Structures are given as C-alpha cells and as structure tokens.
Coordinates of C-alpha atoms (C1' of nucleotides) in Angstrom, one line a residue:
Chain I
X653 CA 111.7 83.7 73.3
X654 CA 111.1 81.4 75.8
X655 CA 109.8 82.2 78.9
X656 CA 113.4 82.3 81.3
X657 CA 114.8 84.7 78.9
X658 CA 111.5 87.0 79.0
X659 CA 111.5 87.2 82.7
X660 CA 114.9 87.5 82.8
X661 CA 115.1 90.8 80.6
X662 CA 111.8 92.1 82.3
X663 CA 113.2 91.8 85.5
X664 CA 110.0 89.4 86.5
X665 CA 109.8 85.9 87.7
X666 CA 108.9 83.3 85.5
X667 CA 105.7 82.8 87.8
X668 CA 104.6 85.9 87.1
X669 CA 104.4 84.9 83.7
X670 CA 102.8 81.8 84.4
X671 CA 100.3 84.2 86.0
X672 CA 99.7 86.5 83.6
X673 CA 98.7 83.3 81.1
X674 CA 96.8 81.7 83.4
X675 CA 94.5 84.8 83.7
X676 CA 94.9 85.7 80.2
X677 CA 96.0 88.8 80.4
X678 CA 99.4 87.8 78.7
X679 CA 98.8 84.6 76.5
X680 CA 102.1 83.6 74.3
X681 CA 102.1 83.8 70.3
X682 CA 103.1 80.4 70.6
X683 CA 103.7 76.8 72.1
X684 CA 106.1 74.4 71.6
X685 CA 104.6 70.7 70.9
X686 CA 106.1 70.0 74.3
X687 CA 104.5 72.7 75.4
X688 CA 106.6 75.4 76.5
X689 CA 105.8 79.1 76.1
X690 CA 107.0 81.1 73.0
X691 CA 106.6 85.0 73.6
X692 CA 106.9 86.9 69.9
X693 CA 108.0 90.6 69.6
X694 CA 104.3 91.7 69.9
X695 CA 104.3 89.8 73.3
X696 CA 107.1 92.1 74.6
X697 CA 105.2 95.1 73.9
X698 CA 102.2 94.2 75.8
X699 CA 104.2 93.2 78.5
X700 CA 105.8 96.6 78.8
X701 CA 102.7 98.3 78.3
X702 CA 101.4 95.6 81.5
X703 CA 104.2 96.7 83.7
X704 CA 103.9 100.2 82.9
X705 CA 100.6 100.1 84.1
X706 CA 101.8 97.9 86.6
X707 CA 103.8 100.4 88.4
X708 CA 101.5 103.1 88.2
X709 CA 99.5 100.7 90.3
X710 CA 96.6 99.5 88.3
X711 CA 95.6 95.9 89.5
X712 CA 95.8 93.3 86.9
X713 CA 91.8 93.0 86.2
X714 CA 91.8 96.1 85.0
X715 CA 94.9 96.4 83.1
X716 CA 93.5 93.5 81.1
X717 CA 90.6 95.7 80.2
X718 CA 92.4 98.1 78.9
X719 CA 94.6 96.6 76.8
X720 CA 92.0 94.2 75.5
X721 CA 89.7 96.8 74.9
X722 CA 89.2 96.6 71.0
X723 CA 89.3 100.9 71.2
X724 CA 92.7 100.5 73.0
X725 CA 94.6 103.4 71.7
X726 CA 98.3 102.8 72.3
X727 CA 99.6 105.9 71.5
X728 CA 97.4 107.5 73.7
X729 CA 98.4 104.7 76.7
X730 CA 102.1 106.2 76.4
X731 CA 101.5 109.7 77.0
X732 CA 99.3 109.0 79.7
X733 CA 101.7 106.8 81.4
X734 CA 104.1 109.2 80.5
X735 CA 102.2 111.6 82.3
X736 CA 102.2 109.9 85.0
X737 CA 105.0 108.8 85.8
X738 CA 105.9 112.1 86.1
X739 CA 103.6 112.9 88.6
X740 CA 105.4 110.2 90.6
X741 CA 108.9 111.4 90.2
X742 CA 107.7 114.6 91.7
X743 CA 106.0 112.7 94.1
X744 CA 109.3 110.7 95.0
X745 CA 111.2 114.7 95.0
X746 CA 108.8 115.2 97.9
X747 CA 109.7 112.5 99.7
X748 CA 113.3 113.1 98.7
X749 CA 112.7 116.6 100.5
X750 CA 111.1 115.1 103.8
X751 CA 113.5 112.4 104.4
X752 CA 116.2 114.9 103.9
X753 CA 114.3 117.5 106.5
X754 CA 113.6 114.5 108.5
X755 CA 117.1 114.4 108.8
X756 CA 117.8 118.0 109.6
X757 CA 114.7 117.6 112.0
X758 CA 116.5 115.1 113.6
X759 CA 119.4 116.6 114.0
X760 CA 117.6 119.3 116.1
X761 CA 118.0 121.3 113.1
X762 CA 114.6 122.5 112.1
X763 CA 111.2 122.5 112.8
X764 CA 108.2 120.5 110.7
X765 CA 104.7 120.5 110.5
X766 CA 103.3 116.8 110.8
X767 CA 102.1 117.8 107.2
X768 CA 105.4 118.3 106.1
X769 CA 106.5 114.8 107.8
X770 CA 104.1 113.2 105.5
X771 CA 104.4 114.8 101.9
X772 CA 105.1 112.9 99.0
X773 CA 102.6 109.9 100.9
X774 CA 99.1 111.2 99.7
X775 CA 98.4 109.1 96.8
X776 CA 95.0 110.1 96.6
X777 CA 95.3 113.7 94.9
X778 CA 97.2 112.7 92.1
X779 CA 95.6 114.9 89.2
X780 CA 95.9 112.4 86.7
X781 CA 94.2 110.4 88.4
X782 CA 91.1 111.5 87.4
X783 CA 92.1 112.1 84.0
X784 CA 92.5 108.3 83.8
X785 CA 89.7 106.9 85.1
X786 CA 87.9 108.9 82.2
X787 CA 90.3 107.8 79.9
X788 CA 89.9 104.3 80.5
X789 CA 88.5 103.5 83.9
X790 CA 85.1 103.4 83.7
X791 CA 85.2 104.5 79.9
X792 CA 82.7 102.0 78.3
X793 CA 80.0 102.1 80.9
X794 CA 80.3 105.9 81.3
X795 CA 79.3 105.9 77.5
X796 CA 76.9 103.7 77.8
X797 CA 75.5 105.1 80.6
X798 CA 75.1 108.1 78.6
X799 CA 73.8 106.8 75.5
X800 CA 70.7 105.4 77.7
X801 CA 70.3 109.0 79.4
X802 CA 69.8 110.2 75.4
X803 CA 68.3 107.7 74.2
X804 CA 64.1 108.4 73.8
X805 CA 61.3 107.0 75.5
X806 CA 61.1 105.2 72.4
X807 CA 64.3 103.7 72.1
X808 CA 64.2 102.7 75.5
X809 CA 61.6 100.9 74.9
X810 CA 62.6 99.4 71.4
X811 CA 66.0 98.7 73.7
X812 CA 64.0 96.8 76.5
X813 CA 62.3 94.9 73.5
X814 CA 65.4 93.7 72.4
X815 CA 67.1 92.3 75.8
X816 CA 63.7 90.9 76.5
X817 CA 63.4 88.9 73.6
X818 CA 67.2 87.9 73.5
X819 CA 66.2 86.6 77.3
X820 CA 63.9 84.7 75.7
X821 CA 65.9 82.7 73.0
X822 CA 68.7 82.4 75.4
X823 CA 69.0 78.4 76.0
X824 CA 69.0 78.0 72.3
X825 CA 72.3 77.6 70.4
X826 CA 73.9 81.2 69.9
X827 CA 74.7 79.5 66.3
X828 CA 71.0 79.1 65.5
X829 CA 69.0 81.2 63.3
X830 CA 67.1 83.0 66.0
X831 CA 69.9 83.7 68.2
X832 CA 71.3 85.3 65.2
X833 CA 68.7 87.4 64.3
X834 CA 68.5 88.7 67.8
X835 CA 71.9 89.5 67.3
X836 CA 71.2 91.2 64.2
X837 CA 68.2 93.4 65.9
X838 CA 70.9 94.3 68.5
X839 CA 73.8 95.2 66.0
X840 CA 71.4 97.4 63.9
X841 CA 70.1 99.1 66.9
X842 CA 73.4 100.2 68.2
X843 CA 74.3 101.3 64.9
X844 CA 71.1 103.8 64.8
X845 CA 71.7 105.1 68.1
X846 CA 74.8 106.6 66.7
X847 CA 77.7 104.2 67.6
X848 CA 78.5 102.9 64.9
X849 CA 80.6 99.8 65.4
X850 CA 82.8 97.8 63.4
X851 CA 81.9 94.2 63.6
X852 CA 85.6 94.1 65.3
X853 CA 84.6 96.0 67.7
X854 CA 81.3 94.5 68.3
X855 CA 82.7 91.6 69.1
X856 CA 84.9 93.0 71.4
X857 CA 82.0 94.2 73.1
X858 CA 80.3 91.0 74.0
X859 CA 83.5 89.8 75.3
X860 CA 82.7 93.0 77.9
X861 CA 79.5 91.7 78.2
X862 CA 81.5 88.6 80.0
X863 CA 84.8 90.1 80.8
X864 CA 83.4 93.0 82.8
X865 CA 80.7 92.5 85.4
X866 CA 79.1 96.1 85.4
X867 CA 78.0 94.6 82.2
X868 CA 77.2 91.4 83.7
X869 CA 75.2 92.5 86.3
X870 CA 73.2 94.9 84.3
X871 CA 72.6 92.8 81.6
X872 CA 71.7 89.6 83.5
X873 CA 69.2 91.4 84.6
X874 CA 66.8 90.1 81.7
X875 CA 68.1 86.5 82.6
X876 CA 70.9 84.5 84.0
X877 CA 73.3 84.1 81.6
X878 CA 72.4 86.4 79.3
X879 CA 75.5 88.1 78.7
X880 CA 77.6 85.1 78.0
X881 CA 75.0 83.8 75.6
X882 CA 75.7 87.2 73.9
X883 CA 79.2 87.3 73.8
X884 CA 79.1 83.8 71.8
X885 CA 76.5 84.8 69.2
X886 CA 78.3 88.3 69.1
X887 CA 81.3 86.4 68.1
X888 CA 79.7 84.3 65.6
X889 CA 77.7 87.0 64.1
X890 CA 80.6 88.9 63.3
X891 CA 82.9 86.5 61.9
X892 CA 80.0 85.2 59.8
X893 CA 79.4 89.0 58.4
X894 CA 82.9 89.2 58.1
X895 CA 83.2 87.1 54.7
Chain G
X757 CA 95.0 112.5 117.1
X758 CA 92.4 109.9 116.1
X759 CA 92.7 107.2 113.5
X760 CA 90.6 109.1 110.5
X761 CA 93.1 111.9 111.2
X762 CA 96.5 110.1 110.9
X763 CA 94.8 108.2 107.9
X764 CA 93.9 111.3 106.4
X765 CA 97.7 113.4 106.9
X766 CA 99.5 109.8 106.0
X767 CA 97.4 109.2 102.9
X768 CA 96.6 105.9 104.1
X769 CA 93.2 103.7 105.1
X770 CA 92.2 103.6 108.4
X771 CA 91.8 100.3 108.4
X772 CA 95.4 99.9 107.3
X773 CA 95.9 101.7 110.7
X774 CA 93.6 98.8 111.9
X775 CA 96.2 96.7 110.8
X776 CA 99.2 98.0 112.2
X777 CA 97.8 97.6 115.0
X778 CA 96.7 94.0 114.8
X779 CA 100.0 92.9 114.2
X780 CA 101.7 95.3 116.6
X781 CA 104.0 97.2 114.4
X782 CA 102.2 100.3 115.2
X783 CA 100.3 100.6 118.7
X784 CA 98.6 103.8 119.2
X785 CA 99.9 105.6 122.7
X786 CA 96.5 105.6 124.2
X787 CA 93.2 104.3 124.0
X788 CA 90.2 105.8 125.4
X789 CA 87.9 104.5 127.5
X790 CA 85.3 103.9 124.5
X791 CA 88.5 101.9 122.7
X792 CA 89.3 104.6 120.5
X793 CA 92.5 104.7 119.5
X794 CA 94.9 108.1 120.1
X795 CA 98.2 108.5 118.2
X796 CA 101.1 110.3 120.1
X797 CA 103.4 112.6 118.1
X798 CA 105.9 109.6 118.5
X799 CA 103.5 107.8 116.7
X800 CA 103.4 109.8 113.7
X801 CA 107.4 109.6 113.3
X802 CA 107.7 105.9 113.7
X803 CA 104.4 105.8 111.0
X804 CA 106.8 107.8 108.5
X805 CA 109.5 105.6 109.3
X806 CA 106.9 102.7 108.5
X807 CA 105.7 104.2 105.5
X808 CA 109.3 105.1 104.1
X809 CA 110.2 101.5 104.8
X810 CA 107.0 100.2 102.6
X811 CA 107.6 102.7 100.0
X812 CA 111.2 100.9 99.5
X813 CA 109.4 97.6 99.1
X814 CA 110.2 96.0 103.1
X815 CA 107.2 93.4 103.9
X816 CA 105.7 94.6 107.1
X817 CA 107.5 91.9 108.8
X818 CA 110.9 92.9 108.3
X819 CA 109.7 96.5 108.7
X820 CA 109.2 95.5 112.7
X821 CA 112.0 93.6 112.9
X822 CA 113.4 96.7 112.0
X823 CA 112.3 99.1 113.8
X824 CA 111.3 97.2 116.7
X825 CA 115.1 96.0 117.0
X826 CA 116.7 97.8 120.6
X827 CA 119.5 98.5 118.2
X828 CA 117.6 100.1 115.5
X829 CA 119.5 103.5 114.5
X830 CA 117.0 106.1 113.5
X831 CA 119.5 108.2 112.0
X832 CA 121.3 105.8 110.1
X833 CA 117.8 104.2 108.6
X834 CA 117.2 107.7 107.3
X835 CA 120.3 108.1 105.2
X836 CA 120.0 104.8 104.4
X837 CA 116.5 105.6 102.7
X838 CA 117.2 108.6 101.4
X839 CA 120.1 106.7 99.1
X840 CA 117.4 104.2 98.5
X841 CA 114.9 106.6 97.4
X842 CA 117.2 108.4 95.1
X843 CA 117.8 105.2 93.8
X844 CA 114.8 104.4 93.1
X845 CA 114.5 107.9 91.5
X846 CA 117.0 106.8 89.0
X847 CA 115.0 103.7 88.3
X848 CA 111.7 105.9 87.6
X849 CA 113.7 108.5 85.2
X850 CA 115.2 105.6 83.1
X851 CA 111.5 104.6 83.1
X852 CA 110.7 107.8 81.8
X853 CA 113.4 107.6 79.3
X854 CA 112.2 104.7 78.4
X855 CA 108.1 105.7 77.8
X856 CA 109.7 108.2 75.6
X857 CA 111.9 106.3 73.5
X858 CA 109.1 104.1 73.3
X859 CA 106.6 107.0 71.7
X860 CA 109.5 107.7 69.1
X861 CA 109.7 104.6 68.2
X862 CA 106.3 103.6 67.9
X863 CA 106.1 106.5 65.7
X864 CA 108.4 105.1 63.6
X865 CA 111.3 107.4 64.8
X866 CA 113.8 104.7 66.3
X867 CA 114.7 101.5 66.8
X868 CA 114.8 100.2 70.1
X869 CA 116.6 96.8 71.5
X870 CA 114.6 94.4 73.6
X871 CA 117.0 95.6 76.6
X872 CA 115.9 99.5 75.8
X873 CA 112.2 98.4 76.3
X874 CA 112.4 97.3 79.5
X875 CA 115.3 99.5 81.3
X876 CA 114.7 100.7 85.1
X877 CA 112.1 98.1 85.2
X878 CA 115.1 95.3 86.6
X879 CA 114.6 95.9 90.0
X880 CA 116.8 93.1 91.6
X881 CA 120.0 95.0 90.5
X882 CA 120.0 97.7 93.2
X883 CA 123.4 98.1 94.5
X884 CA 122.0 99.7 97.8
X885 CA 119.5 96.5 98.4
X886 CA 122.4 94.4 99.0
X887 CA 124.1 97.5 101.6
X888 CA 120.3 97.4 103.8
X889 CA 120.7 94.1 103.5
X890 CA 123.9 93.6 105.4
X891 CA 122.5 96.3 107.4
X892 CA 119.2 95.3 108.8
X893 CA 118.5 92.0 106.6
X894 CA 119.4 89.2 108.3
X895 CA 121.9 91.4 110.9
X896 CA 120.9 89.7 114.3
X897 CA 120.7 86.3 112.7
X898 CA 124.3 86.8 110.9
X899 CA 125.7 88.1 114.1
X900 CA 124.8 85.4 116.1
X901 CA 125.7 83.1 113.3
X902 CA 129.7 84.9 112.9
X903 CA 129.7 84.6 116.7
X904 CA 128.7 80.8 116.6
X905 CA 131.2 80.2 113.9
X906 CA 134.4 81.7 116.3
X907 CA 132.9 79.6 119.4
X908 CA 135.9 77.5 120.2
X909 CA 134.7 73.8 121.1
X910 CA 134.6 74.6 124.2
X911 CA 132.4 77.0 124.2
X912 CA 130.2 74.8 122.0
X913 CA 129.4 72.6 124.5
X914 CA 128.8 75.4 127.3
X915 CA 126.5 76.4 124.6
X916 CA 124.9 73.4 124.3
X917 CA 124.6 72.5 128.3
X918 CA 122.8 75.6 128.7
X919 CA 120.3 75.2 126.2
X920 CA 119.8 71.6 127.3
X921 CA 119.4 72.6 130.6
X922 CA 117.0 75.0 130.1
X923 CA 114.8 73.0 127.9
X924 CA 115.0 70.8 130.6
X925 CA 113.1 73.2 132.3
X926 CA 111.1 75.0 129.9
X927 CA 107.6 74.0 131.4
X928 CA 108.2 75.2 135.0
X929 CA 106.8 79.0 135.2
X930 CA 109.1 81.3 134.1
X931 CA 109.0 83.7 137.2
X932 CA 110.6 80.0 138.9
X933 CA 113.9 80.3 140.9
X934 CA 115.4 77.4 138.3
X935 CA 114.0 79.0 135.3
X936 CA 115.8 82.5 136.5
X937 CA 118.6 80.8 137.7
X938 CA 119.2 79.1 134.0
X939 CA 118.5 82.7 132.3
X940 CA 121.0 83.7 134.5
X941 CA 123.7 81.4 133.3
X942 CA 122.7 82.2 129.6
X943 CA 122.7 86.0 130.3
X944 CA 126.4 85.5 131.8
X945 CA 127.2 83.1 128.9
X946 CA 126.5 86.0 126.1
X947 CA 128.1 88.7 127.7
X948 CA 131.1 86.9 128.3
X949 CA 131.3 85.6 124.4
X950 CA 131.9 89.4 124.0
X951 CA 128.6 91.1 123.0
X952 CA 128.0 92.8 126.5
X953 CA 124.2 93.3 126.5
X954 CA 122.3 95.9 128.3
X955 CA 119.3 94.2 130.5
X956 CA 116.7 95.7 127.6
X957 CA 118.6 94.5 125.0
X958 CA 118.8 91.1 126.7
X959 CA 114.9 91.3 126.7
X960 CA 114.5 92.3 123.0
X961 CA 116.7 89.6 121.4
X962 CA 114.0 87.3 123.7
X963 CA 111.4 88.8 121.9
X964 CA 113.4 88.1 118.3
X965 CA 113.3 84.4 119.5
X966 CA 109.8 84.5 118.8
X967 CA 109.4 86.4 116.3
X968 CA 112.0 85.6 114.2
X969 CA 111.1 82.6 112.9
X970 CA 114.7 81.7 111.9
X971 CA 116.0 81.9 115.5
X972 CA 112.7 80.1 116.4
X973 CA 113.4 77.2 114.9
X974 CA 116.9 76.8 116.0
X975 CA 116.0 77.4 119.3
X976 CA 113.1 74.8 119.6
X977 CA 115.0 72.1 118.5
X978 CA 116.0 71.6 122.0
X979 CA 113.1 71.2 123.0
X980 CA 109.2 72.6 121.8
X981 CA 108.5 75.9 123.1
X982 CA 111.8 76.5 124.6
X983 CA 111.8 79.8 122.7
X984 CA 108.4 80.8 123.9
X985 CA 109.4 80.0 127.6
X986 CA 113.4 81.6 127.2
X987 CA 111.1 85.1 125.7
X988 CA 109.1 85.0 129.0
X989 CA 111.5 84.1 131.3
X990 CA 114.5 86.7 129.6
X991 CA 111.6 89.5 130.4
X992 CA 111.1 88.8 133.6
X993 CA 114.8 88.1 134.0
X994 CA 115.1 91.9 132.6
X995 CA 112.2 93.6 134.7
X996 CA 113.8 92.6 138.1
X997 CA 117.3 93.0 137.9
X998 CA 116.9 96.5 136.2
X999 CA 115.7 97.3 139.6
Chain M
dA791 C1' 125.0 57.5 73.2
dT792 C1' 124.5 58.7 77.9
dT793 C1' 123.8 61.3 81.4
dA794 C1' 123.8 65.2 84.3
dA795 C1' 122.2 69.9 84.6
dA796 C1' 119.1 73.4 83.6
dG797 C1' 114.7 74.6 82.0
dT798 C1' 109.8 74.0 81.7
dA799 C1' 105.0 72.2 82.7
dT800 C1' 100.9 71.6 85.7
dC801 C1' 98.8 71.3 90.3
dC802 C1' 97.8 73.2 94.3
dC803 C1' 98.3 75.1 98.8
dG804 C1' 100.2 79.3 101.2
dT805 C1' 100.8 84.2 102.2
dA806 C1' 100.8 89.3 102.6
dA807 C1' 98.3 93.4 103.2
dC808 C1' 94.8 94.9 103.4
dG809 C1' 89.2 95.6 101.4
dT810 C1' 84.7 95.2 102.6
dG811 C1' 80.6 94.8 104.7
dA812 C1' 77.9 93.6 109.2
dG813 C1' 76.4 95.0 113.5
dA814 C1' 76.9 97.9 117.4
dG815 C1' 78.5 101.6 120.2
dT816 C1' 80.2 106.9 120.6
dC817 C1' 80.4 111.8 120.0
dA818 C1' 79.5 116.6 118.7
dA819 C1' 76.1 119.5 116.9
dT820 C1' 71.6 120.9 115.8
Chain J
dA265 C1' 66.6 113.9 121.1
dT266 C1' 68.1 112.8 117.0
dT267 C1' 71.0 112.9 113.1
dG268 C1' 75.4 112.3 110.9
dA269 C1' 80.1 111.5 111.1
dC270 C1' 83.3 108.4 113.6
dT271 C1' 84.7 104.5 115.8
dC272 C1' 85.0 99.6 117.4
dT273 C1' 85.4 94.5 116.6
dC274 C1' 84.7 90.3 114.1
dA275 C1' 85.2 87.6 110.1
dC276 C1' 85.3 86.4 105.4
dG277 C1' 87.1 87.8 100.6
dT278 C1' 90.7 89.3 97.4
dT279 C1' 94.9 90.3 94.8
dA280 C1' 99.2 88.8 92.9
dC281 C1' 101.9 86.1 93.0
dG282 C1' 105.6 82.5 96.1
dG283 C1' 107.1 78.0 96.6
dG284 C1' 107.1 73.1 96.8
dA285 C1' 106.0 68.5 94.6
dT286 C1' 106.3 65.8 90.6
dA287 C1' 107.1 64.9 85.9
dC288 C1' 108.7 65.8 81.3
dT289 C1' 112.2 68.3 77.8
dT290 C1' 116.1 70.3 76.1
dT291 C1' 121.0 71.3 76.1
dA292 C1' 125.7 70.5 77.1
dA293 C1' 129.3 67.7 78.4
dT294 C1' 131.4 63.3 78.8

DNA sequence: ATTAAAGTATCCCGTAACGTGAGAGTCAAT
DNA sequence: ATTGACTCTCACGTTACGGGATACTTTAAT
C-alpha cells in the first residue's frame, strides 16, 4: 500500500506519515526504485498500535520506545490501552454530565459547585496512569536502577571496571578484537547478575543505550560517546554470536 | 481565586493560565497590586467554555473568535458541544470496539479487514464538524461575504468610495473630526445594507478587522493599516455616541 | 504515443500551545 | 526574621506536524 491509501484509511495526513519515517518511528517494509513508500500488513498494525497510543496522549518519543522496545509485549499493550480508553469514556460521561448541568445551570435551573463545572477536565488522576508508567514508562531504567541497588559492593565495583575500561577502548573500531571483548565482559556480566538476555535483546539494549538519554547521560559518564560506541559493538557482537 | 487554584480545579498548568492571558483569550478580573492575577466567577465559566472548546479540537484562535464574538450565544455553544461530545463518544466506543476485536484477533479468534483496524480513528467524517462550522467557522466572514455578493452595483461603488476615502485618511488620529466623520458614513452604510448594528457590535466587528486575518487582508488592500486605524477609530466612534 | 492529472519525493521554513528554567519579588506562618 | 509555598516576567526550547516550492513518477484518457 502506498502511502495516500494508508493515510487515507487511517484517517491521517500523508505528512504525518512522512513524519513518522523521518523520525523512525514508522519506517515502510518497502520502497519503490522510484522511491515511494510501500507499508506491508505488519506496517498497519504498528500504526494502529501508534495511534492508539496516540490518543491516549503519549508523545511520539516515547511511543517509539515502546514499541521498539525488544520486551514489547503486544498483547499486554492492548489491554492496557483497552484499559484506558475506558477510563476516558468515563471521563468524556463526566463531561457529558457537566455540559448538560451547565445547561440546566444556565437555564437558572440548578445550582453547581465550581468543582462540578470542571469534572471530567482533571487529567492528572487518571489511575491508570500510574499503572503505565510502570508498565512501560520508565520500565528499563526502573530495573536497572534496581539491579545496581542489589548488586554487591563487589559487583559494583567489577561493574565500574567494565565501563571504565570500555571508556578506555572507545575510539577504537567497535569491530575490533578489543571492543569485542569488552563487549563480551559486559554481556557475561549482565548475564551473572541474573538478567539473562538473549543476544536479541541485547542488542536492543544498546540501541537504548543511544535511543534513550537516561541511558545516555548515565553512561557517558565514563566518556563522551560511550554509549553509541556500545550500541555499535552491541550490534556486532550479537549478530556475530548469532551464527 | 488565584492562578494555582483555577489550575488546580481546571486540571490545567498554570502557566497555560499564563498563556491565556498573553494572548488575551482569558484575562483575569483583577490584578493586585503585586501583579497577581485574581479570577472572577465569570472567569471560571468562560475557562469551561475555553476548555470545552479545546477538548473538541478548536485552535485557541478560533476559540476567541468565538467566544470573544458580541454575538456569541452561550446557550446555543453548549448544545452545540454537548452533540459534539457525544459524538465524539461514539468515536471513542468504536475505538473500544475496535481494541477488542483487535485482542480477538490477535489471538487468533477473527479476522479483521484493514477498515475494522482503524474504525473511530477517521476523524474528518464528523457530521456535526461541518454544523459548528456553518455556525461559528467562518460565520462573520461568510455573512459579510453573502452580503457582498447581493450588493447591487450601486452599492458596490458606495462601498468602495467609503473605503477609499477612509484610507485616504487612515494616518490622521482616529479621535480626528474627518476620521469620525468617515466612520460615520460607514456605520450608516452597514446599517442601511440591512444588518442594523448595535454601537458595541459596531465596535467588535472593528476588533475582528484585526484580528481576523481574513478580513485584515481585504481590508488593507486599500490602503496599509487601514484596518488597524478603522479598529481604533470604530472604538472611539462606539465610546462617544453610546453616551 | 502523448499529455494531462494525480500522486509522490525531498527540502525547509512556519506555527501552535505550551514546557522549562532563570532570576526576582510576595505572602502567610512559624 | 526566616522559611517555604506562590507568584511575576522574560525568553528560549520543544513537539508534531502544516504547507509551499520544486521536481520526478505513475496512471488514465485522448
């Protein structure tokens, strides 16, 4: 499908599309040698899940996280959303119910509280709010956050040993036999502290390293740069294990 | 009531309060000496109007256009939302509908068309967007243009002389004898095209000269700033014959 | 085979509705 | 008299596209 007839059945412009590729949050299976944009059946389903968490107001940066997160769990998006989005029909019923006191109000009908003018409006209190931002929002560095308050005064130091000397190689080819070594130290000692990662999924995480600047920050830290020199040996080491 | 107050019962930021202010859609009633600002009861109903407004997708803009207009009919804008909102209430449940045909399906329970995925998403097809519209949209600006269109020729050209001769004029002071003197003629002009204006209205379709960019431009092709100067000069016109 | 119309591409500047400090003054309560 | 919660005014930053300019492609109709 090409991109007219997408934005057309979405009911979004074709710059929004545009967008969404530019940003990489929605890249096409596909271009033409002239190249126009070719969205696949997959395509569709990501945008829906986009504009799902479009209108339950998540801004765009983050809604890429999400769904590019290599933990994603679609299934577990829907209900969610689904949750949701019933919190905002009842949200809409209160409004629904103040306009139509308003009205009565109006009318010289009845009284209201300057509470009641304004129910339905508080977005802050939603109750699955919360729920979502452990779900996804700050998901990765809340377990990483916890993973350092566990680890031991030894591993934190055996950690420290291993961003300090990854600092130190970082100028060199990600490619090279050091940087992959480093890479190695870190992949095994992840996988002692109890995570556990598919090489998949460990290279998803160095693209966090990049994509997400909590991680940035933090890890930069040991040296500028650092985290994109990781995501790039990350990437390498793991589709050279792969085979 | 004070600015974190209103914020706080509307749900909103304060410095969206800022805002509103800045751009004059909503001025607080009083200001104390310090600066602070103090919202009136009034306040608070024309902020739920404001609110209601944004929560149907109006740009701020058109939202004091709106509201702002002397003919602005609180009453009818409420029923108006109301339909809007229910509307829109619709569009969320076939959202809903679809979330859930979507967890069937990615179950393995149904099949769903490309159409299914994306129902109550389409939101250019609302049958009452074309209704507010007529009815607020572009309301003034048609009016004046279904009146311009039923101007015999001959009231074309008395249209024309007085616009000419006020441009003519549009960089004496506004409070002048000519400059009143040519309001005069174009005060006499519209009420006897049949629209009978009231002295305030007289003064707020000056201020939609200005601020209506689409009435701007027409007007300043007779001259730069004539719209600015015909604003002023239909104010003070306004002030002193109300008297 | 042309040619007009419709679709698509990139580039790039513009806009709307605030967010987010910075720096300073204000107010009520301890 | 001081702290902590509010408030003010700049002023720059950001998000999610909108919209025009310009050029190439594809499709439909002559």
């Amino acid at each position: 499908m090409k991109v007219k007839e997408v934005a057309d059945l979405a009911g979004i412009s074709v710059r929004t599309l545009h967008h969404y590729n530019e940003i990489g949050l929605l890249i096409p299976a596909e271009t033409t040698d002239a190249g126009y944009r070719v969205y696949s059946e997959t395509n569709l389903e990501t945008l829906q899940q986009i504009l799902f968490f479009k209108e339950l107001g998540f801004p765009l940066k983050k809604i890429k996280e999400i769904i590019q997160n290599p933990s994603f769990d679609r299934q577990e998006a829907l209900i969610m959303q689904h949750k949701m989005l019933l919190e905002k029909k009842y949200r809409l019923d209160q409004m629904i119910g103040t306009i139509e006191k308003t009205i009565q109000h109006s009318k010289g009908g009845i009284q209201m509280s300057n509470q009641e003018k304004f129910a339905g409006f508080d977005f802050s209190h939603n109750p699955y709010e919360q729920e979502a931002r452990e779900k996804w929002g700050d998901k990765a560095v809340n377990q990483a956050n916890e993973k350092a308050k566990n680890m031991t005064s030894f591993d934190q130091e055996k950690f420290n040993d291993v961003f300090r000397s990854l600092a130190a190689i970082r100028h060199l080819p990600p490619e090279s036999n050091e940087a992959q070594a480093g890479i190695d130290k870190w992949y095994q000692f992840l996988n002692k502290l109890g995570n556990h990662y598919t090489l998949e999924a460990f290279k998803g995480l160095g693209q966090m390293y990049v994509e997400d600047e909590r991680f940035t920050t933090n890890i930069d830290q040991f040296g500028d740069g650092l985290a994109v020199f990781m995501r790039d040996a990350m990437e390498i080491y793991a589709d050279k294990n792969k085979s």
